[in-house]
Coordinates of C-alpha atoms and ligand atoms in Angstrom, one line a residue:
M632 CA 1.9 17.1 12.1
L633 CA 4.4 16.8 9.5
N634 CA 5.5 20.5 10.1
L635 CA 4.6 21.4 13.3
C636 CA 8.2 22.5 14.3
R637 CA 8.5 24.8 11.4
Q638 CA 5.2 26.4 11.9
T639 CA 5.5 26.8 15.4
L640 CA 8.7 29.0 14.4
L641 CA 6.9 31.1 11.8
A642 CA 4.2 31.8 14.0
S643 CA 6.5 33.5 16.8
G644 CA 7.8 35.6 14.2
Q645 CA 11.2 34.5 14.2
K646 CA 13.0 35.8 11.1
V647 CA 14.9 32.5 9.8
G648 CA 16.4 33.4 6.6
A649 CA 16.6 36.1 4.0
R650 CA 13.8 34.8 1.7
C651 CA 11.7 33.0 4.2
I652 CA 8.6 31.4 2.2
G653 CA 8.0 29.1 5.0
S654 CA 7.1 25.3 4.6
V655 CA 4.8 24.3 1.6
V656 CA 4.3 20.6 2.7
P657 CA 0.6 20.4 4.1
K658 CA -0.1 19.5 7.5
L659 CA -2.2 16.4 8.0
N660 CA -4.9 15.7 10.2
P661 CA -5.6 12.0 10.4
P662 CA -8.8 10.5 12.0
E663 CA -8.4 8.4 15.2
I664 CA -8.1 4.6 14.4
L665 CA -7.9 2.2 17.3
L666 CA -5.7 -0.7 17.0
E667 CA -8.0 -3.6 17.8
N668 CA -9.7 -6.5 15.9
E669 CA -13.2 -6.9 14.9
P670 CA -15.3 -9.0 17.1
V671 CA -16.0 -12.5 15.9
L672 CA -19.8 -13.1 16.5
S673 CA -21.2 -16.8 17.8
Y674 CA -24.4 -17.0 15.5
K675 CA -25.3 -19.3 18.6
K676 CA -29.0 -20.4 18.1
G677 CA -31.7 -17.8 18.8
S678 CA -28.9 -15.0 18.5
K679 CA -30.0 -11.8 16.5
E680 CA -26.9 -12.1 14.2
R681 CA -28.0 -15.6 13.1
A682 CA -31.4 -14.6 12.4
E683 CA -30.4 -11.8 10.3
L684 CA -28.0 -13.9 8.5
E685 CA -30.7 -16.6 7.8
K686 CA -32.8 -14.1 6.2
V687 CA -30.4 -13.0 3.6
L688 CA -29.3 -16.4 2.8
D689 CA -32.7 -17.3 2.3
K690 CA -33.1 -14.4 -0.5
M691 CA -29.6 -14.5 -2.0
A692 CA -30.0 -18.1 -2.4
C693 CA -32.9 -17.5 -4.8
E694 CA -31.2 -14.8 -6.8
C695 CA -28.6 -14.7 -9.4
E696 CA -27.4 -11.2 -9.4
E697 CA -25.9 -9.9 -12.7
I698 CA -22.4 -8.5 -12.0
P699 CA -21.2 -6.2 -14.5
L700 CA -17.7 -4.8 -15.1
V701 CA -17.1 -1.3 -13.6
I702 CA -14.4 1.2 -15.5
G703 CA -14.7 4.6 -14.0
D704 CA -18.2 5.2 -13.4
E705 CA -19.3 3.1 -16.2
E706 CA -21.2 -0.4 -15.7
I707 CA -20.2 -2.6 -18.6
K708 CA -21.9 -5.8 -19.8
T709 CA -20.2 -8.1 -22.5
K710 CA -20.9 -11.0 -24.6
C711 CA -19.0 -13.1 -22.7
V712 CA -21.0 -14.2 -19.6
R713 CA -20.4 -16.6 -17.1
Y714 CA -21.7 -17.8 -13.9
Q715 CA -21.0 -18.5 -10.2
V716 CA -22.6 -21.4 -9.0
M717 CA -23.0 -22.9 -5.3
P718 CA -20.4 -25.6 -4.8
H719 CA -22.4 -27.5 -2.6
N720 CA -25.3 -27.7 -5.0
H721 CA -23.6 -26.6 -8.4
K722 CA -27.0 -26.7 -10.4
V723 CA -27.8 -23.3 -8.6
K724 CA -26.3 -20.2 -10.0
I725 CA -26.0 -17.0 -7.8
A726 CA -24.5 -14.7 -10.0
K727 CA -24.2 -14.0 -13.7
Y728 CA -20.9 -12.1 -14.6
H729 CA -19.3 -10.7 -17.6
W730 CA -15.8 -11.4 -18.6
A731 CA -13.6 -8.5 -19.9
T732 CA -12.3 -8.5 -23.4
P733 CA -8.5 -7.4 -23.7
D734 CA -9.7 -3.9 -25.1
L735 CA -11.5 -3.4 -21.7
V736 CA -8.9 -4.2 -19.8
K737 CA -7.1 -1.4 -21.8
K738 CA -9.8 0.8 -21.2
A739 CA -9.6 0.2 -17.4
I740 CA -6.1 0.9 -17.5
D741 CA -6.4 4.3 -19.2
V742 CA -9.0 5.3 -16.9
A743 CA -6.8 3.9 -13.8
V744 CA -3.8 5.9 -15.0
K745 CA -5.9 9.0 -15.3
A746 CA -7.7 8.6 -11.7
Q747 CA -4.3 7.9 -10.1
R748 CA -3.2 11.5 -10.3
D749 CA -6.5 12.9 -8.7
W750 CA -6.7 10.4 -6.3
D751 CA -3.2 10.9 -5.0
K752 CA -4.1 14.6 -4.5
V753 CA -6.9 13.6 -2.0
P754 CA -5.2 14.1 1.6
I755 CA -4.4 10.5 3.2
D756 CA -6.8 11.8 6.1
K757 CA -9.8 12.0 3.7
R758 CA -8.7 8.7 2.1
L759 CA -8.8 7.0 5.6
Q760 CA -12.1 8.7 6.6
I761 CA -13.7 6.6 3.4
W762 CA -11.9 3.4 4.5
L763 CA -13.3 3.8 8.2
K764 CA -16.6 4.4 6.8
A765 CA -16.4 1.3 4.5
A766 CA -15.3 -0.8 7.7
D767 CA -18.5 0.5 9.4
L768 CA -20.7 -0.8 6.6
M769 CA -19.3 -4.0 6.5
A770 CA -19.5 -4.4 10.3
N771 CA -22.9 -3.2 10.5
K772 CA -25.3 -2.7 7.6
Y773 CA -23.7 -5.2 5.1
R774 CA -22.2 -7.8 7.4
Q775 CA -24.6 -10.5 6.8
Y776 CA -24.4 -9.8 3.0
L777 CA -20.8 -10.5 2.9
N778 CA -21.0 -13.5 5.0
A779 CA -23.9 -15.0 3.1
A780 CA -22.3 -14.6 -0.4
T781 CA -19.3 -15.9 1.0
M782 CA -21.0 -18.9 2.5
L783 CA -23.2 -19.5 -0.8
G784 CA -20.5 -18.6 -3.4
Q785 CA -17.5 -20.2 -1.6
S786 CA -19.2 -22.9 0.2
K787 CA -18.0 -21.5 3.6
T788 CA -19.8 -22.4 7.1
V789 CA -21.0 -19.7 9.2
I790 CA -18.0 -19.4 11.5
Q791 CA -15.4 -19.5 8.4
A792 CA -17.3 -16.9 6.5
E793 CA -17.4 -14.8 9.7
I794 CA -13.7 -14.7 10.4
D795 CA -13.1 -14.1 6.6
S796 CA -15.7 -11.9 5.2
A797 CA -16.6 -9.9 8.0
A798 CA -13.9 -9.8 10.9
E799 CA -10.7 -10.1 8.6
L800 CA -12.0 -7.6 5.9
I801 CA -13.0 -5.2 8.4
D802 CA -9.4 -5.4 10.1
F803 CA -7.8 -5.2 7.0
F804 CA -9.6 -1.7 6.3
K805 CA -8.8 -0.4 9.8
I806 CA -5.6 -1.7 10.8
H807 CA -3.7 -1.0 7.7
G808 CA -5.4 2.3 8.0
Y809 CA -3.7 2.8 11.5
F810 CA -0.8 1.2 10.3
A811 CA -0.6 4.0 7.3
K812 CA -1.1 6.6 9.8
E813 CA 1.5 5.4 12.2
S814 CA 3.9 5.4 9.4
L815 CA 3.3 9.1 8.8
K816 CA 4.5 10.0 12.0
Y817 CA 8.1 9.1 11.1
Q818 CA 9.8 12.2 9.7
P819 CA 13.5 12.6 8.7
I820 CA 16.1 14.3 11.0
S821 CA 16.1 17.9 10.5
T822 CA 19.5 19.1 12.1
D823 CA 18.1 22.9 12.3
P824 CA 14.7 23.2 11.3
K825 CA 15.2 26.8 11.0
E826 CA 17.4 26.6 8.2
T827 CA 16.4 23.2 6.6
L828 CA 13.4 21.2 7.0
N829 CA 13.3 17.4 6.0
S830 CA 10.0 15.7 5.3
S831 CA 9.1 12.6 3.8
R832 CA 5.6 11.8 1.9
Y833 CA 4.1 8.5 0.4
R834 CA 2.7 8.8 -2.8
G835 CA 0.8 6.4 -4.9
M836 CA 2.7 4.7 -7.7
D837 CA 2.9 6.4 -10.8
G838 CA 0.5 4.1 -13.3
F839 CA -1.7 1.5 -12.0
V840 CA -1.8 -1.5 -9.8
A841 CA -3.5 -4.8 -10.6
A842 CA -4.8 -6.7 -8.1
V843 CA -5.6 -10.4 -8.6
S844 CA -7.1 -12.4 -5.9
P845 CA -7.8 -16.1 -5.2
F846 CA -11.1 -17.5 -4.5
N847 CA -10.6 -18.8 -0.9
F848 CA -10.6 -15.7 1.4
T849 CA -13.1 -13.0 0.4
A850 CA -10.9 -10.7 2.7
I851 CA -7.8 -10.9 0.5
G852 CA -9.8 -9.8 -2.4
G853 CA -10.6 -6.6 -0.3
N854 CA -7.0 -6.3 0.6
L855 CA -5.2 -6.8 -2.4
S856 CA -7.3 -4.1 -4.3
Y857 CA -8.2 -1.6 -1.5
T858 CA -4.8 -1.2 0.6
P859 CA -3.1 -0.1 -2.6
A860 CA -5.9 2.3 -3.1
L861 CA -5.6 3.7 0.3
M862 CA -2.0 4.4 -0.3
G863 CA -2.9 6.8 -3.4
N864 CA -2.9 4.0 -6.3
A865 CA -5.5 3.2 -8.7
V866 CA -6.2 -0.3 -9.2
L867 CA -7.6 -2.9 -11.7
W868 CA -9.3 -5.6 -9.4
K869 CA -9.5 -9.0 -11.1
P870 CA -11.7 -11.1 -8.8
S871 CA -11.6 -14.9 -8.6
D872 CA -14.3 -16.3 -11.1
T873 CA -15.5 -18.4 -7.8
A874 CA -15.5 -15.5 -5.6
L875 CA -17.4 -13.2 -7.8
L876 CA -20.6 -12.7 -5.6
S877 CA -18.5 -11.6 -2.2
N878 CA -16.2 -9.7 -4.1
W879 CA -18.7 -7.7 -6.0
W880 CA -20.2 -6.9 -2.3
I881 CA -16.9 -5.5 -1.4
F882 CA -16.9 -3.2 -4.2
K883 CA -20.7 -1.8 -3.9
I884 CA -19.8 -1.1 -0.3
C885 CA -16.6 0.8 -1.0
K886 CA -18.6 2.6 -3.8
E887 CA -21.2 3.6 -1.0
A888 CA -18.4 4.7 1.3
G889 CA -17.1 7.2 -1.1
V890 CA -14.3 5.4 -2.9
P891 CA -14.4 7.7 -6.2
P892 CA -15.0 6.2 -9.6
G893 CA -11.9 5.0 -11.3
V894 CA -9.7 4.1 -8.2
V895 CA -10.7 0.7 -8.1
N896 CA -12.0 -0.6 -11.4
F897 CA -13.8 -4.0 -11.0
V898 CA -12.8 -6.1 -13.9
P899 CA -13.8 -9.8 -13.9
C900 CA -11.8 -11.4 -16.8
E901 CA -10.4 -14.8 -18.1
G902 CA -7.2 -15.1 -15.8
P903 CA -4.6 -15.3 -18.8
V904 CA -6.2 -12.5 -20.9
F905 CA -6.1 -10.2 -17.9
G906 CA -2.4 -11.2 -17.2
D907 CA -1.2 -10.8 -20.8
T908 CA -3.0 -7.5 -21.1
I909 CA -1.8 -6.1 -18.0
T910 CA 1.9 -7.1 -18.2
S911 CA 2.4 -5.8 -21.4
S912 CA 1.2 -2.3 -20.4
P913 CA 3.9 0.5 -20.0
Y914 CA 1.9 2.0 -17.0
L915 CA 2.1 -1.4 -15.2
A916 CA 3.4 -0.1 -11.6
G917 CA 2.8 -3.2 -9.3
I918 CA 1.0 -6.4 -9.1
N919 CA -0.7 -7.3 -6.0
F920 CA -1.2 -11.5 -6.2
T921 CA -2.3 -14.0 -4.1
G922 CA -3.0 -17.4 -5.4
S923 CA -0.9 -20.3 -6.8
V924 CA 2.5 -20.6 -7.9
P925 CA 2.2 -21.5 -11.5
T926 CA 0.2 -18.2 -11.9
F927 CA 2.6 -16.2 -10.1
N928 CA 5.7 -17.4 -11.9
R929 CA 3.7 -16.8 -15.2
L930 CA 3.1 -13.2 -14.2
W931 CA 6.4 -12.8 -13.1
A932 CA 7.9 -14.0 -16.1
Q933 CA 6.0 -11.7 -18.1
V934 CA 7.0 -8.9 -16.4
G935 CA 10.6 -9.8 -17.2
Q936 CA 10.0 -10.2 -20.8
N937 CA 8.4 -6.7 -21.0
L938 CA 10.7 -5.2 -18.9
S939 CA 12.0 -2.7 -21.3
K940 CA 8.4 -1.4 -21.8
Y941 CA 7.9 0.0 -18.6
K942 CA 7.8 3.5 -17.2
N943 CA 8.6 2.0 -13.8
Y944 CA 9.9 -1.2 -12.4
P945 CA 6.7 -2.9 -11.3
K946 CA 6.6 -4.0 -7.8
L947 CA 5.4 -7.5 -7.6
I948 CA 3.8 -8.9 -4.4
G949 CA 2.6 -12.4 -4.4
E950 CA 1.3 -15.0 -1.8
C951 CA 1.5 -18.1 -2.9
G952 CA 1.1 -21.9 -2.1
G953 CA 2.2 -24.1 0.9
K954 CA 2.7 -27.5 2.4
N955 CA 2.2 -26.7 5.7
Y956 CA 3.1 -29.1 8.5
H957 CA 2.3 -30.4 12.0
F958 CA 5.5 -31.9 13.4
V959 CA 4.9 -33.7 17.1
H960 CA 7.6 -34.3 19.5
P961 CA 7.2 -37.2 21.8
S962 CA 6.4 -34.6 24.7
A963 CA 3.5 -33.5 23.0
D964 CA -0.2 -33.0 24.6
V965 CA -1.9 -35.3 22.5
E966 CA -5.3 -33.6 22.6
S967 CA -4.2 -30.6 21.3
V968 CA -2.3 -32.2 18.6
V969 CA -5.8 -34.0 17.4
T970 CA -7.9 -31.1 17.7
G971 CA -5.6 -28.7 16.3
T972 CA -4.8 -30.9 13.0
I973 CA -8.7 -31.5 12.5
R974 CA -9.3 -27.9 12.8
S975 CA -6.4 -27.0 10.3
S976 CA -6.8 -30.0 7.8
F977 CA -10.4 -30.0 7.4
E978 CA -12.1 -26.8 8.2
F979 CA -13.2 -25.2 4.8
N980 CA -11.9 -28.3 3.4
G981 CA -8.2 -27.8 3.8
Q982 CA -8.6 -24.9 1.1
K983 CA -6.8 -22.4 3.2
C984 CA -3.2 -21.4 2.2
S985 CA -2.1 -22.5 5.8
A986 CA -3.8 -25.6 6.3
C987 CA -2.0 -28.6 7.7
S988 CA -1.4 -31.1 4.8
R989 CA 1.4 -33.3 6.2
M990 CA 2.0 -34.6 9.6
Y991 CA 5.2 -36.0 11.5
V992 CA 4.2 -38.1 14.5
P993 CA 6.3 -40.2 16.8
Q994 CA 5.9 -43.8 16.9
S995 CA 5.3 -43.5 21.0
L996 CA 2.4 -41.1 20.5
W997 CA 1.0 -42.6 17.3
P998 CA -1.8 -45.2 18.5
K999 CA -3.2 -42.2 20.9
I1000 CA -3.0 -39.7 18.2
K1001 CA -4.4 -42.2 15.5
E1002 CA -7.4 -43.0 18.1
G1003 CA -8.2 -39.2 18.5
L1004 CA -8.2 -38.1 15.0
L1005 CA -10.3 -41.2 13.6
E1006 CA -12.7 -40.7 16.5
I1007 CA -13.3 -36.9 15.5
R1008 CA -13.0 -37.6 11.9
N1009 CA -15.6 -39.9 12.0
K1010 CA -18.1 -37.5 13.5
L1011 CA -17.4 -34.6 11.1
K1012 CA -20.4 -33.8 8.9
V1013 CA -19.9 -32.5 5.4
G1014 CA -22.8 -30.7 3.4
D1015 CA -24.6 -27.8 2.4
I1016 CA -23.4 -24.7 4.6
R1017 CA -26.8 -23.9 5.3
D1018 CA -27.2 -26.8 7.6
F1019 CA -25.4 -25.0 10.7
T1020 CA -24.6 -28.4 12.0
I1021 CA -22.2 -29.5 9.3
F1022 CA -18.2 -29.0 9.6
T1023 CA -17.5 -28.1 6.3
G1024 CA -19.1 -27.5 2.8
A1025 CA -17.9 -28.3 -0.8
V1026 CA -14.7 -27.8 -2.3
I1027 CA -14.8 -24.9 -4.8
D1028 CA -15.3 -26.4 -8.2
D1029 CA -15.0 -29.4 -10.6
I1030 CA -11.2 -28.6 -11.0
A1031 CA -10.5 -28.7 -7.6
F1032 CA -12.6 -32.0 -7.0
K1033 CA -10.7 -33.8 -10.0
R1034 CA -7.1 -32.4 -8.5
I1035 CA -7.8 -33.9 -4.9
S1036 CA -9.8 -36.9 -6.0
G1037 CA -6.8 -37.7 -8.1
Y1038 CA -4.7 -37.7 -5.1
I1039 CA -7.1 -39.9 -3.0
E1040 CA -6.8 -42.4 -6.1
H1041 CA -3.2 -42.2 -6.0
A1042 CA -3.5 -43.3 -2.4
C1043 CA -5.7 -46.1 -3.1
S1044 CA -3.0 -47.4 -5.9
S1045 CA 0.2 -46.7 -3.9
P1046 CA 1.7 -49.6 -1.8
N1047 CA 3.3 -47.0 0.1
L1048 CA 0.2 -45.2 1.3
E1049 CA -2.8 -46.4 3.4
I1050 CA -6.2 -44.4 3.5
I1051 CA -7.0 -44.7 7.4
G1052 CA -10.1 -42.4 7.3
G1053 CA -12.5 -40.8 4.8
G1054 CA -11.7 -41.0 1.1
Q1055 CA -14.9 -41.0 -0.5
Y1056 CA -16.0 -38.2 -2.8
D1057 CA -19.0 -37.6 -4.9
N1058 CA -19.9 -34.8 -7.0
S1059 CA -23.4 -35.5 -8.1
K1060 CA -25.0 -32.7 -6.2
G1061 CA -22.0 -30.9 -5.1
Y1062 CA -18.4 -30.9 -5.0
F1063 CA -18.1 -33.0 -1.8
I1064 CA -15.1 -34.8 -0.7
Q1065 CA -15.0 -36.5 2.7
P1066 CA -12.1 -35.3 5.1
T1067 CA -9.2 -38.1 4.5
I1068 CA -6.4 -39.3 6.6
V1069 CA -3.6 -41.1 5.0
V1070 CA -0.3 -42.9 6.4
T1071 CA 2.6 -42.8 4.3
K1072 CA 5.9 -45.1 4.7
D1073 CA 7.5 -42.8 2.0
P1074 CA 7.9 -39.4 3.5
K1075 CA 8.9 -37.9 0.0
D1076 CA 5.8 -39.3 -1.7
K1077 CA 4.1 -36.6 -4.0
I1078 CA 1.2 -36.6 -1.6
M1079 CA 3.7 -35.3 1.3
T1080 CA 5.5 -32.8 -0.8
E1081 CA 2.9 -31.4 -3.6
E1082 CA 0.3 -28.7 -2.4
I1083 CA -3.1 -30.4 -2.8
F1084 CA -5.3 -27.5 -1.5
G1085 CA -8.2 -30.1 -0.2
P1086 CA -9.2 -32.0 2.8
I1087 CA -6.5 -34.7 2.7
L1088 CA -4.0 -34.9 5.7
T1089 CA -1.0 -37.4 5.4
I1090 CA 1.0 -38.8 8.3
Y1091 CA 4.4 -39.8 8.5
V1092 CA 5.1 -42.1 11.7
Y1093 CA 8.7 -41.7 12.6
P1094 CA 10.8 -43.9 15.0
D1095 CA 11.3 -41.8 18.1
S1096 CA 15.0 -42.4 17.8
E1097 CA 14.9 -40.5 14.4
L1098 CA 13.7 -37.3 15.9
D1099 CA 16.5 -35.2 14.5
K1100 CA 16.6 -36.9 11.0
T1101 CA 12.9 -36.5 10.7
M1102 CA 13.2 -32.7 11.3
K1103 CA 15.4 -32.5 8.3
L1104 CA 12.6 -33.6 6.3
V1105 CA 10.4 -30.7 7.0
E1106 CA 12.8 -28.5 5.3
T1107 CA 14.0 -30.9 2.4
S1108 CA 10.6 -32.1 1.2
T1109 CA 9.1 -29.3 -0.5
P1110 CA 9.8 -25.9 -2.3
F1111 CA 7.3 -24.0 -0.2
A1112 CA 7.6 -22.1 3.4
L1113 CA 4.3 -20.8 4.6
T1114 CA 3.2 -22.2 7.7
G1115 CA 4.3 -24.8 10.0
A1116 CA 3.4 -25.7 13.8
I1117 CA 5.4 -27.8 16.3
F1118 CA 4.0 -29.7 19.3
T1119 CA 5.9 -30.3 22.5
Q1120 CA 6.3 -29.7 26.3
D1121 CA 9.9 -29.8 26.0
E1122 CA 11.4 -26.2 26.3
D1123 CA 14.6 -27.0 25.1
W1124 CA 13.7 -28.9 21.9
A1125 CA 11.2 -26.1 21.4
R1126 CA 14.2 -23.9 21.4
K1127 CA 16.2 -26.1 19.1
A1128 CA 13.2 -26.4 16.7
L1129 CA 12.7 -22.8 16.5
E1130 CA 16.1 -22.4 14.9
E1131 CA 16.2 -25.5 13.0
L1132 CA 13.1 -24.6 11.3
K1133 CA 13.7 -21.1 10.9
Y1134 CA 13.2 -20.8 7.4
T1135 CA 10.4 -23.5 7.0
A1136 CA 7.6 -21.3 7.6
G1137 CA 6.9 -17.7 7.4
N1138 CA 4.3 -18.1 10.5
F1139 CA 5.3 -20.6 12.9
Y1140 CA 3.3 -21.8 15.7
I1141 CA 4.4 -23.6 18.7
N1142 CA 1.5 -26.0 20.4
D1143 CA -1.2 -24.3 17.9
K1144 CA -2.6 -25.1 14.8
S1145 CA -1.0 -23.8 11.5
T1146 CA -4.0 -21.8 10.6
G1147 CA -5.7 -18.9 11.9
S1148 CA -3.8 -16.0 11.7
V1149 CA -5.3 -12.7 12.5
V1150 CA -4.7 -9.2 11.0
G1151 CA -2.2 -7.1 13.5
Q1152 CA -1.6 -10.4 15.4
Q1153 CA 0.0 -12.7 13.4
P1154 CA 1.1 -10.7 10.2
F1155 CA 0.9 -13.4 7.3
G1156 CA 2.9 -14.6 4.3
G1157 CA 5.5 -17.2 3.5
S1158 CA 9.0 -17.2 1.8
R1159 CA 10.4 -19.5 -0.7
M1160 CA 7.8 -20.4 -3.2
S1161 CA 5.1 -19.5 -0.7
G1162 CA 5.6 -15.8 -1.9
T1163 CA 7.2 -12.7 -1.4
N1164 CA 6.4 -12.4 2.4
D1165 CA 5.2 -8.9 2.5
K1166 CA 3.2 -9.9 5.4
A1167 CA -0.3 -8.9 5.0
G1168 CA -1.7 -7.5 8.3
G1169 CA 1.7 -6.0 9.5
P1170 CA 2.9 -2.9 9.9
H1171 CA 4.8 -2.3 6.7
Y1172 CA 2.2 -4.1 4.2
A1173 CA 0.4 -0.6 3.2
L1174 CA 4.0 1.0 2.6
R1175 CA 5.1 -1.4 0.1
W1176 CA 2.0 0.4 -2.2
T1177 CA 3.8 3.4 -2.2
S1178 CA 6.3 5.3 -3.7
P1179 CA 8.1 7.4 -1.1
Q1180 CA 9.4 11.0 -1.6
S1181 CA 11.9 12.8 0.2
I1182 CA 11.6 16.8 0.5
K1183 CA 14.3 19.1 1.4
E1184 CA 13.0 22.7 2.0
T1185 CA 15.8 25.2 2.7
F1186 CA 15.0 28.6 4.3
V1187 CA 18.8 30.3 4.2
P1188 CA 19.7 31.1 0.9
L1189 CA 23.1 29.7 -0.3
R1190 CA 25.1 32.6 -0.7
E1191 CA 28.7 31.0 -1.4
Y1192 CA 30.0 28.6 -3.7
D1193 CA 33.4 28.0 -1.9
Y1194 CA 34.6 26.5 1.2
E1195 CA 36.3 28.2 4.3
Y1196 CA 39.1 25.9 4.2
M1197 CA 39.9 27.1 0.6
R1198 CA 40.6 30.7 1.8
C1199 CA 44.0 30.7 3.2
Ligands
LIG2123 P1 -5.2 -19.4 -8.8 O1 -3.8 -19.0 -9.1 O2 -5.5 -20.5 -9.8 O3 -5.9 -18.0 -9.1 C1 -5.5 -16.9 -8.4 C2 -6.2 -15.6 -9.5 O4 -5.0 -15.7 -10.4 C3 -7.6 -16.0 -9.9 O5 -8.0 -14.6 -9.9 C4 -7.5 -16.5 -11.2 O6 -8.4 -16.1 -12.2 C5 -6.0 -15.4 -11.8 N1 -5.2 -16.3 -12.8 C6 -5.2 -17.4 -13.2 N2 -4.4 -17.3 -14.2 C7 -4.1 -16.1 -14.4 C8 -3.1 -15.5 -15.5 N3 -2.4 -16.1 -16.4 N4 -2.9 -14.1 -15.4 C9 -3.6 -13.3 -14.3 N5 -4.5 -13.9 -13.5 C10 -4.7 -15.0 -13.5 O7 -5.5 -19.8 -7.3 P2 -6.7 -19.8 -6.4 O8 -6.9 -21.4 -7.0 O9 -7.7 -19.0 -6.5 O10 -6.4 -20.0 -4.9 C11 -5.4 -20.9 -4.4 C12 -4.1 -20.6 -4.5 O11 -3.8 -19.7 -3.6 C13 -3.6 -21.6 -3.6 O12 -2.3 -22.2 -4.2 C14 -3.1 -21.1 -2.0 O13 -2.2 -21.7 -1.3 C15 -3.3 -19.9 -2.5 N6 -3.2 -18.9 -1.6 C16 -2.1 -18.4 -1.0 C17 -2.2 -17.4 0.4 C18 -1.1 -16.8 0.7 O14 -1.4 -16.0 1.5 N7 0.0 -17.5 0.8 C19 -3.6 -17.0 0.8 C20 -4.8 -17.8 -0.4 C21 -4.5 -18.5 -1.1

């Protein structure tokens, strides 16, 4: 593809220069990849996929898989052992894992830096074939293992697991592969390819990439580590302690698909130990992070402090928190406001970074919206995710339970806040918190401005006459700008809101809930304190993990040092 033009010329025997060596840049032949999403299976009663999943759930729930560190081709166990438990039944351990010491993190860096050079020599065609094989294993042979590990370990219901650990993960592997392949088609201008051929190639980055992933999406772990690897990098993947089992399955699948040892090193570790060690290595080439603002800020600051040590300026990509909003206009369709908000705020317990956490409702629609929200909320079942009738499971761990219940206590004690639905919490068996709806008189109360990351929705009811003033609150209440939605049947107002709320969200929805982005359909990411907005699932994401090189090949030797105008 790259040098078709040049090679055609050579094949026809044309003499193009006194010392013609021909183009040396290799020709690529990438596999075919379709730009389409993985179908989401239904898991209806009696379906084949449900029967398969239940079998794996039963088996996995009785086991406690031991997960080592993997550095190069070595599986390592340390004295620092930790357990992952089921959030909805926290007495049950489902994985035993080992934390890396600082020396082991350093060893993984050495292995990765060496592996990177060989890996980058493997043509992208071949790397893409491995990624397609991995996607196929995820879609078929191991689909229910990924789903079961995500359900049991992260307390996701079947549908939440299927859209994450099956569909989104597979999409990241295939669609980022598609975009990588498409980007190779662009080649720079060669005004006369007989004389000079310009080309560009995408190298991996010189050093290693640290992928630090959150608990809430299995697919994010796979993307943060394996998309940089696809582009020729070697990676240290530090999975989240509370998503260890599902992330381990991704690692095992990719190994089976043919990702060579040392390309992605699986390094469970205590967060700060990992962060301190990678940021002090001269070989740090990039950090691919998703998680909270304080963690990303700390990593960024450490990189700043160590800047003089590095061989390269490390690339920093971070997708962080949000305080996502639904803004309701007086013309809105009440039913879609109600159902969209219930799903956005309470699916997976509001632990999606895009979950709706604050809502602005006009007084004129409030009675109907309130009635609708409470009616559905009262029907939502919370429990063990193996019961397929529940709406949502438990929150992820004790720390989350304390943080979220702290906001409920704040709501109980504040004169400006009223809990109108839910408010109960109980951690005796699992970390259960009931979907909670709060009404606030103060639109700037901390419950309306801070990220809670739990099943609490707070509503500010505004006088219809204060529509414009209330719109300003969206922008001025929080430092975040991740997702937001407007609900309206008024086209003129929708146009106005599209402009006025432009900088309040990286993903903006009109008459739809603020969650549920799909790879390749709504590339995802926010700006301001929500992150560097590099849009995972979009056409440019994979390229962020390359160090492009421009190559100029000249076939006509330069014989003169001077210019014609000088010869008078
Ligand atoms: P977190 O910041 O607590 O942890 C994220 C990862 O960082 C974990 O692997 C953790 O162990 C690690 N870590 C912690 N301290 C570290 C340190 N000092 N150095 C290096 N690594 C460290 O976040 P979380 O609770 O796992 O995830 C929830 C957060 O992630 C929320 O704020 C949510 O909004 C955000 N999130 C954002 C997106 C997005 O696309 N914007 C997607 C998912 C989650």
